[in-house]
Amino acid sequence: MKIACIGVGKVGFAIADNLQKKGHQIIVANDNVDSASVQKALLRNSYFSVKAVQVAIDEADIILLAVPFAQNESLLTKLHFNGKILVDCTNPVGAGLTHGLKSEISGSECVQRWASDARVVKAYTIYGFENFVDSKFPKYNVKPVMMIAGNDKRAKEIVVEINNDMGFDTLDTGTLDQSLHLEHLTLLWVKMTRRDGHHPNFVWAYLEK
Ligand SMILES: NC(=O)c1ccc[n+]([C@@H]2O[C@H](COP(=O)([O-])OP(=O)(O)OC[C@H]3O[C@@H](n4cnc5c(N)ncnc54)[C@H](OP(=O)(O)O)[C@@H]3O)[C@@H](O)[C@H]2O)c1
């Protein structure tokens, strides 16, 4: 697939690099080709191309959003998605690792409001970027799970395909409002690792009888 990546910092690059190595075509979407993160990404993976954000969206089959949450509104409200899938990898994080929207609404529902002509799927937020660089856990007979949420069934099926390529099982948690709970799960993971010293290469698994 042709995948546009808005944001190629820690998390955006990890996902894009993993997917490029699985045969996907990555277009880095940034209006500033000279930005430090874009230049660093191009040095690390010479198969990436870079285009202006709207051009990249127009060319892509699917778009990954991996910018600081505070950038979302000004960025998204000027873009057109024409019904394309927008994978929201962003998390609203407030002071003291709290939910940045006071747990009143999920970040992904806001993303859907700002990108009203996109089909938003929440994914790739419940772990740190380390687990997108390498999602293999060879000591175990199960794959890590990627929990997703979204209102469009077909959009979620496409995200499942990408998850498979990245080495994840998928747990579809339901409609986009479930993102609020995924964002709290993120805070749990972040507090355990970044604050309390738990090893960052730990993941959740889905076991069902
Ligand atoms: N870090 C993690 O482990 C992790 C895990 C899961 C989810 N997340 C979420 O993912 C998002 C990104 O986190 P990060 O740690 O990867 O941040 P980061 O390393 O600071 O990277 C941010 C990226 O966003 C780009 N960006 C910002 N504004 C932009 C715009 N208007 N147009 C295009 N690109 C723009 C930056 O490009 P420039 O250099 O040009 O500014 C940079 O490539 C956050 O919402 C975070 O909560 C992070």
PDB file of C-alpha atoms and ligand atoms in Angstrom, residues 6-12 29-32 35-38 53 65-69 71 75 78 89-93 124-130 132 189 194, ligand 1:
ATOM      1  CA  ILE A   6       2.262  12.846   8.830  1.00  0.00           C
ATOM      2  CA  GLY A   7       4.981  12.971  11.484  1.00  0.00           C
ATOM      3  CA  VAL A   8       8.151  10.889  11.313  1.00  0.00           C
ATOM      4  CA  GLY A   9       9.505  11.479  14.788  1.00  0.00           C
ATOM      5  CA  LYS A  10       9.947   8.667  17.281  1.00  0.00           C
ATOM      6  CA  VAL A  11       6.681   6.857  16.661  1.00  0.00           C
ATOM      7  CA  GLY A  12       5.990   7.840  13.044  1.00  0.00           C
ATOM      8  CA  ALA A  29       4.012  14.146   4.531  1.00  0.00           C
ATOM      9  CA  ASN A  30       5.492  17.455   5.573  1.00  0.00           C
ATOM     10  CA  ASP A  31       5.273  20.942   4.057  1.00  0.00           C
ATOM     11  CA  ASN A  32       8.816  21.598   5.252  1.00  0.00           C
ATOM     12  CA  SER A  35      12.693  19.868   8.814  1.00  0.00           C
ATOM     13  CA  ALA A  36      15.142  18.013  11.038  1.00  0.00           C
ATOM     14  CA  SER A  37      12.874  15.004  11.569  1.00  0.00           C
ATOM     15  CA  VAL A  38      12.203  14.626   7.832  1.00  0.00           C
ATOM     16  CA  VAL A  53       1.052  17.081   3.274  1.00  0.00           C
ATOM     17  CA  LEU A  65      -1.096  10.682  11.886  1.00  0.00           C
ATOM     18  CA  ALA A  66       1.850  10.825  14.321  1.00  0.00           C
ATOM     19  CA  VAL A  67       2.324  14.446  15.382  1.00  0.00           C
ATOM     20  CA  PRO A  68       2.087  15.994  18.866  1.00  0.00           C
ATOM     21  CA  PHE A  69      -1.619  16.071  19.774  1.00  0.00           C
ATOM     22  CA  GLN A  71      -0.774  20.191  16.438  1.00  0.00           C
ATOM     23  CA  LEU A  75      -3.148  20.791  10.863  1.00  0.00           C
ATOM     24  CA  LYS A  78      -7.037  22.664   6.552  1.00  0.00           C
ATOM     25  CA  CYS A  89      -1.503   7.366  16.438  1.00  0.00           C
ATOM     26  CA  THR A  90      -1.669  10.473  18.637  1.00  0.00           C
ATOM     27  CA  ASN A  91      -2.379  10.729  22.324  1.00  0.00           C
ATOM     28  CA  PRO A  92      -3.602  13.757  24.275  1.00  0.00           C
ATOM     29  CA  VAL A  93      -1.311  13.778  27.291  1.00  0.00           C
ATOM     30  CA  TYR A 124      -0.496   2.304  17.531  1.00  0.00           C
ATOM     31  CA  THR A 125      -0.952   4.290  20.698  1.00  0.00           C
ATOM     32  CA  ILE A 126      -0.988   1.734  23.497  1.00  0.00           C
ATOM     33  CA  TYR A 127       2.796   1.182  23.478  1.00  0.00           C
ATOM     34  CA  GLY A 128       5.921   3.262  23.093  1.00  0.00           C
ATOM     35  CA  PHE A 129       7.697   3.463  19.764  1.00  0.00           C
ATOM     36  CA  GLU A 130      10.185   0.762  20.824  1.00  0.00           C
ATOM     37  CA  PHE A 132       6.899  -0.666  16.634  1.00  0.00           C
ATOM     38  CA  TRP A 189       1.854   1.848  29.892  1.00  0.00           C
ATOM     39  CA  ARG A 194       8.682   6.211  31.423  1.00  0.00           C
TER      40      ARG A 194
HETATM   41  N1  LIG B   1       6.828   8.418  21.472  1.00  0.00           N
HETATM   42  C1  LIG B   1       6.082   7.322  21.612  1.00  0.00           C
HETATM   43  O1  LIG B   1       6.577   6.277  22.074  1.00  0.00           O
HETATM   44  C2  LIG B   1       4.641   7.336  21.182  1.00  0.00           C
HETATM   45  C3  LIG B   1       3.929   6.129  21.120  1.00  0.00           C
HETATM   46  C4  LIG B   1       2.613   6.112  20.662  1.00  0.00           C
HETATM   47  C5  LIG B   1       2.011   7.310  20.300  1.00  0.00           C
HETATM   48  N2  LIG B   1       2.715   8.487  20.406  1.00  0.00           N
HETATM   49  C6  LIG B   1       2.053   9.730  19.974  1.00  0.00           C
HETATM   50  O2  LIG B   1       2.542   9.991  18.667  1.00  0.00           O
HETATM   51  C7  LIG B   1       2.621  11.396  18.448  1.00  0.00           C
HETATM   52  C8  LIG B   1       4.043  11.750  18.039  1.00  0.00           C
HETATM   53  O3  LIG B   1       4.923  11.431  19.102  1.00  0.00           O
HETATM   54  P1  LIG B   1       6.507  11.337  18.871  1.00  0.00           P
HETATM   55  O4  LIG B   1       7.087  10.922  20.164  1.00  0.00           O
HETATM   56  O5  LIG B   1       6.816  10.558  17.650  1.00  0.00           O
HETATM   57  O6  LIG B   1       6.854  12.907  18.599  1.00  0.00           O
HETATM   58  P2  LIG B   1       8.153  13.535  17.933  1.00  0.00           P
HETATM   59  O7  LIG B   1       9.294  12.579  18.004  1.00  0.00           O
HETATM   60  O8  LIG B   1       8.301  14.895  18.541  1.00  0.00           O
HETATM   61  O9  LIG B   1       7.760  13.713  16.375  1.00  0.00           O
HETATM   62  C9  LIG B   1       6.738  14.574  15.981  1.00  0.00           C
HETATM   63  C10 LIG B   1       6.665  14.591  14.468  1.00  0.00           C
HETATM   64  O10 LIG B   1       5.511  15.348  14.096  1.00  0.00           O
HETATM   65  C11 LIG B   1       5.891  16.199  13.013  1.00  0.00           C
HETATM   66  N3  LIG B   1       5.001  17.348  12.877  1.00  0.00           N
HETATM   67  C12 LIG B   1       4.640  18.234  13.817  1.00  0.00           C
HETATM   68  N4  LIG B   1       3.787  19.146  13.287  1.00  0.00           N
HETATM   69  C13 LIG B   1       3.620  18.802  11.968  1.00  0.00           C
HETATM   70  C14 LIG B   1       2.881  19.352  10.889  1.00  0.00           C
HETATM   71  N5  LIG B   1       2.118  20.430  11.053  1.00  0.00           N
HETATM   72  N6  LIG B   1       2.961  18.728   9.679  1.00  0.00           N
HETATM   73  C15 LIG B   1       3.708  17.627   9.485  1.00  0.00           C
HETATM   74  N7  LIG B   1       4.452  17.059  10.491  1.00  0.00           N
HETATM   75  C16 LIG B   1       4.400  17.659  11.698  1.00  0.00           C
HETATM   76  C17 LIG B   1       7.316  16.589  13.353  1.00  0.00           C
HETATM   77  O11 LIG B   1       7.916  17.117  12.207  1.00  0.00           O
HETATM   78  P3  LIG B   1       8.846  18.429  12.300  1.00  0.00           P
HETATM   79  O12 LIG B   1      10.202  17.930  12.703  1.00  0.00           O
HETATM   80  O13 LIG B   1       8.808  18.992  10.928  1.00  0.00           O
HETATM   81  O14 LIG B   1       8.230  19.342  13.348  1.00  0.00           O
HETATM   82  C18 LIG B   1       7.870  15.225  13.773  1.00  0.00           C
HETATM   83  O15 LIG B   1       8.206  14.466  12.640  1.00  0.00           O
HETATM   84  C19 LIG B   1       2.173  12.059  19.745  1.00  0.00           C
HETATM   85  O16 LIG B   1       0.819  12.419  19.628  1.00  0.00           O
HETATM   86  C20 LIG B   1       2.364  10.966  20.797  1.00  0.00           C
HETATM   87  O17 LIG B   1       1.466  11.106  21.876  1.00  0.00           O
HETATM   88  C21 LIG B   1       4.006   8.521  20.826  1.00  0.00           C
END
